[in-house]
Amino acid sequence: MRNTLNNMDVRQLTGDDLELIAKAEEAIDANADVEGGVHTVGAAVCDATGHIHVGVNV
C-alpha cells in the first residue's frame, strides 16, 4: 500500500534522518544570538562521503 500525503509519497524517518534533524537543531542552538535564538531555519545534509554539513539562516 502506498503511503501518501497531499499526493506526495511519504515514508517513516530513519535513524539517519533523525541524526540530520538533531544536527540542524544543534546548529540553530550554537548560532543563536540570544537565549531562545532568532535563527529559525537550520539545515543539515550528508554528502556522498558521509560527512554532515550544517548551517543556519543569517
Short mmCIF file of N, CA, C and O in Angstrom, two decimals:
data_model
loop_
_atom_site.label_atom_id
_atom_site.label_comp_id
_atom_site.label_asym_id
_atom_site.label_seq_id
_atom_site.Cartn_x
_atom_site.Cartn_y
_atom_site.Cartn_z
N MET A 1 0.84 -1.19 0.00
CA MET A 1 0.00 0.00 0.00
C MET A 1 0.88 1.25 0.00
O MET A 1 1.84 1.34 0.75
N ARG A 2 0.57 2.18 -0.83
CA ARG A 2 1.32 3.42 -0.95
C ARG A 2 0.88 4.40 0.12
O ARG A 2 -0.30 4.62 0.34
N ASN A 3 1.86 5.00 0.80
CA ASN A 3 1.60 5.96 1.85
C ASN A 3 1.76 7.36 1.27
O ASN A 3 2.83 7.71 0.81
N THR A 4 0.68 8.15 1.22
CA THR A 4 0.75 9.47 0.59
C THR A 4 0.15 10.54 1.50
O THR A 4 -0.67 10.26 2.36
N LEU A 5 0.61 11.76 1.26
CA LEU A 5 0.09 12.94 1.94
C LEU A 5 0.05 14.05 0.90
O LEU A 5 1.08 14.39 0.33
N ASN A 6 -1.11 14.58 0.63
CA ASN A 6 -1.25 15.63 -0.39
C ASN A 6 -0.60 15.22 -1.71
O ASN A 6 0.14 15.97 -2.33
N ASN A 7 -0.84 13.99 -2.13
CA ASN A 7 -0.33 13.43 -3.38
C ASN A 7 1.19 13.31 -3.43
O ASN A 7 1.79 13.27 -4.49
N MET A 8 1.84 13.29 -2.25
CA MET A 8 3.29 13.10 -2.18
C MET A 8 3.57 11.78 -1.47
O MET A 8 2.91 11.44 -0.49
N ASP A 9 4.54 11.03 -1.97
CA ASP A 9 4.94 9.82 -1.27
C ASP A 9 5.60 10.19 0.05
O ASP A 9 6.39 11.13 0.10
N VAL A 10 5.27 9.48 1.11
CA VAL A 10 5.87 9.72 2.42
C VAL A 10 6.43 8.42 2.97
O VAL A 10 6.01 7.34 2.56
N ARG A 11 7.38 8.53 3.87
CA ARG A 11 7.97 7.35 4.49
C ARG A 11 8.32 7.68 5.93
O ARG A 11 8.40 8.85 6.31
N GLN A 12 8.54 6.66 6.71
CA GLN A 12 8.97 6.84 8.10
C GLN A 12 10.38 7.41 8.12
O GLN A 12 11.20 7.09 7.26
N LEU A 13 10.66 8.27 9.12
CA LEU A 13 12.02 8.79 9.27
C LEU A 13 12.93 7.68 9.74
O LEU A 13 12.56 6.87 10.58
N THR A 14 14.15 7.66 9.20
CA THR A 14 15.14 6.67 9.60
C THR A 14 16.03 7.26 10.69
O THR A 14 15.97 8.46 11.00
N GLY A 15 16.88 6.45 11.26
CA GLY A 15 17.85 6.93 12.23
C GLY A 15 18.76 7.99 11.63
O GLY A 15 19.11 8.97 12.30
N ASP A 16 19.14 7.82 10.36
CA ASP A 16 19.96 8.82 9.68
C ASP A 16 19.21 10.14 9.53
O ASP A 16 19.79 11.21 9.70
N ASP A 17 17.92 10.07 9.21
CA ASP A 17 17.10 11.27 9.10
C ASP A 17 17.07 12.01 10.43
O ASP A 17 17.24 13.22 10.50
N LEU A 18 16.83 11.26 11.51
CA LEU A 18 16.75 11.86 12.83
C LEU A 18 18.08 12.48 13.25
O LEU A 18 18.11 13.52 13.92
N GLU A 19 19.20 11.86 12.84
CA GLU A 19 20.52 12.42 13.14
C GLU A 19 20.69 13.77 12.43
O GLU A 19 21.19 14.74 13.03
N LEU A 20 20.26 13.86 11.18
CA LEU A 20 20.36 15.13 10.46
C LEU A 20 19.50 16.21 11.11
O LEU A 20 19.92 17.36 11.23
N ILE A 21 18.32 15.84 11.55
CA ILE A 21 17.44 16.80 12.23
C ILE A 21 18.11 17.29 13.51
O ILE A 21 18.13 18.50 13.81
N ALA A 22 18.70 16.38 14.28
CA ALA A 22 19.38 16.75 15.53
C ALA A 22 20.55 17.69 15.24
O ALA A 22 20.77 18.67 15.97
N LYS A 23 21.32 17.41 14.19
CA LYS A 23 22.46 18.27 13.83
C LYS A 23 21.98 19.66 13.43
O LYS A 23 22.61 20.67 13.78
N ALA A 24 20.89 19.75 12.71
CA ALA A 24 20.33 21.05 12.33
C ALA A 24 19.89 21.82 13.57
O ALA A 24 20.13 23.02 13.69
N GLU A 25 19.26 21.13 14.52
CA GLU A 25 18.85 21.77 15.77
C GLU A 25 20.07 22.26 16.55
O GLU A 25 20.05 23.36 17.12
N GLU A 26 21.14 21.47 16.58
CA GLU A 26 22.37 21.88 17.25
C GLU A 26 22.96 23.12 16.59
O GLU A 26 23.46 24.02 17.28
N ALA A 27 22.91 23.19 15.27
CA ALA A 27 23.43 24.35 14.55
C ALA A 27 22.63 25.60 14.92
O ALA A 27 23.21 26.68 15.11
N ILE A 28 21.33 25.47 15.03
CA ILE A 28 20.49 26.60 15.43
C ILE A 28 20.89 27.05 16.83
O ILE A 28 21.12 28.24 17.08
N ASP A 29 20.96 26.12 17.77
CA ASP A 29 21.30 26.46 19.15
C ASP A 29 22.69 27.08 19.27
O ASP A 29 22.89 28.04 20.02
N ALA A 30 23.66 26.56 18.53
CA ALA A 30 25.04 27.04 18.62
C ALA A 30 25.21 28.43 18.01
O ALA A 30 26.16 29.13 18.34
N ASN A 31 24.30 28.84 17.15
CA ASN A 31 24.44 30.12 16.46
C ASN A 31 23.38 31.14 16.85
O ASN A 31 23.28 32.20 16.23
N ALA A 32 22.63 30.85 17.88
CA ALA A 32 21.60 31.78 18.33
C ALA A 32 22.24 33.03 18.93
O ALA A 32 23.26 32.95 19.61
N ASP A 33 21.68 34.17 18.65
CA ASP A 33 22.20 35.43 19.17
C ASP A 33 21.88 35.62 20.65
O ASP A 33 22.63 36.27 21.36
N VAL A 34 20.78 35.10 21.08
CA VAL A 34 20.35 35.22 22.48
C VAL A 34 19.69 33.92 22.90
O VAL A 34 19.38 33.06 22.07
N GLU A 35 19.46 33.77 24.19
CA GLU A 35 18.76 32.59 24.70
C GLU A 35 17.42 32.47 23.96
O GLU A 35 16.68 33.43 23.84
N GLY A 36 17.14 31.31 23.44
CA GLY A 36 15.92 31.11 22.67
C GLY A 36 16.13 31.36 21.19
O GLY A 36 15.35 30.92 20.38
N GLY A 37 17.18 32.10 20.86
CA GLY A 37 17.62 32.27 19.48
C GLY A 37 16.69 33.03 18.57
O GLY A 37 15.51 33.18 18.85
N VAL A 38 17.26 33.54 17.50
CA VAL A 38 16.47 34.20 16.48
C VAL A 38 16.60 33.49 15.15
O VAL A 38 15.98 33.87 14.18
N HIS A 39 17.45 32.47 15.09
CA HIS A 39 17.58 31.68 13.87
C HIS A 39 16.44 30.68 13.83
O HIS A 39 16.27 29.89 14.73
N THR A 40 15.67 30.72 12.78
CA THR A 40 14.51 29.85 12.70
C THR A 40 14.67 28.72 11.69
O THR A 40 13.86 27.83 11.65
N VAL A 41 15.73 28.79 10.87
CA VAL A 41 15.94 27.75 9.87
C VAL A 41 17.34 27.17 10.04
O VAL A 41 18.33 27.88 10.00
N GLY A 42 17.40 25.88 10.26
CA GLY A 42 18.67 25.17 10.30
C GLY A 42 18.62 24.07 9.27
O GLY A 42 17.56 23.57 8.92
N ALA A 43 19.79 23.71 8.76
CA ALA A 43 19.84 22.66 7.74
C ALA A 43 21.03 21.76 8.01
O ALA A 43 22.05 22.19 8.53
N ALA A 44 20.87 20.51 7.65
CA ALA A 44 21.96 19.54 7.72
C ALA A 44 21.82 18.60 6.54
O ALA A 44 20.72 18.12 6.25
N VAL A 45 22.92 18.38 5.84
CA VAL A 45 22.93 17.46 4.70
C VAL A 45 24.11 16.53 4.83
O VAL A 45 25.13 16.87 5.40
N CYS A 46 23.95 15.36 4.31
CA CYS A 46 25.01 14.35 4.33
C CYS A 46 25.53 14.19 2.90
O CYS A 46 24.75 13.93 1.99
N ASP A 47 26.86 14.37 2.72
CA ASP A 47 27.41 14.24 1.38
C ASP A 47 27.72 12.78 1.05
O ASP A 47 27.50 11.88 1.87
N ALA A 48 28.22 12.55 -0.14
CA ALA A 48 28.46 11.19 -0.62
C ALA A 48 29.50 10.44 0.20
O ALA A 48 29.51 9.21 0.21
N THR A 49 30.35 11.17 0.93
CA THR A 49 31.36 10.51 1.76
C THR A 49 30.87 10.26 3.18
O THR A 49 31.60 9.69 3.99
N GLY A 50 29.66 10.72 3.49
CA GLY A 50 29.10 10.53 4.81
C GLY A 50 29.31 11.70 5.75
O GLY A 50 28.87 11.67 6.90
N HIS A 51 29.99 12.76 5.28
CA HIS A 51 30.22 13.94 6.11
C HIS A 51 28.94 14.76 6.20
O HIS A 51 28.27 14.98 5.19
N ILE A 52 28.61 15.22 7.40
CA ILE A 52 27.42 16.03 7.61
C ILE A 52 27.83 17.51 7.62
O ILE A 52 28.72 17.90 8.36
N HIS A 53 27.15 18.32 6.80
CA HIS A 53 27.37 19.76 6.73
C HIS A 53 26.13 20.44 7.31
O HIS A 53 25.01 20.04 7.00
N VAL A 54 26.34 21.45 8.17
CA VAL A 54 25.22 22.13 8.80
C VAL A 54 25.30 23.62 8.54
O VAL A 54 26.37 24.16 8.23
N GLY A 55 24.16 24.29 8.68
CA GLY A 55 24.12 25.74 8.53
C GLY A 55 22.82 26.29 9.07
O GLY A 55 21.89 25.55 9.38
N VAL A 56 22.78 27.62 9.21
CA VAL A 56 21.57 28.31 9.66
C VAL A 56 21.35 29.54 8.78
O VAL A 56 22.28 30.01 8.12
N ASN A 57 20.12 30.05 8.79
CA ASN A 57 19.86 31.30 8.08
C ASN A 57 20.50 32.45 8.84
O ASN A 57 20.66 32.40 10.06
N VAL A 58 20.91 33.47 8.13
CA VAL A 58 21.51 34.64 8.78
C VAL A 58 20.84 35.90 8.33
O VAL A 58 20.19 35.94 7.33
#
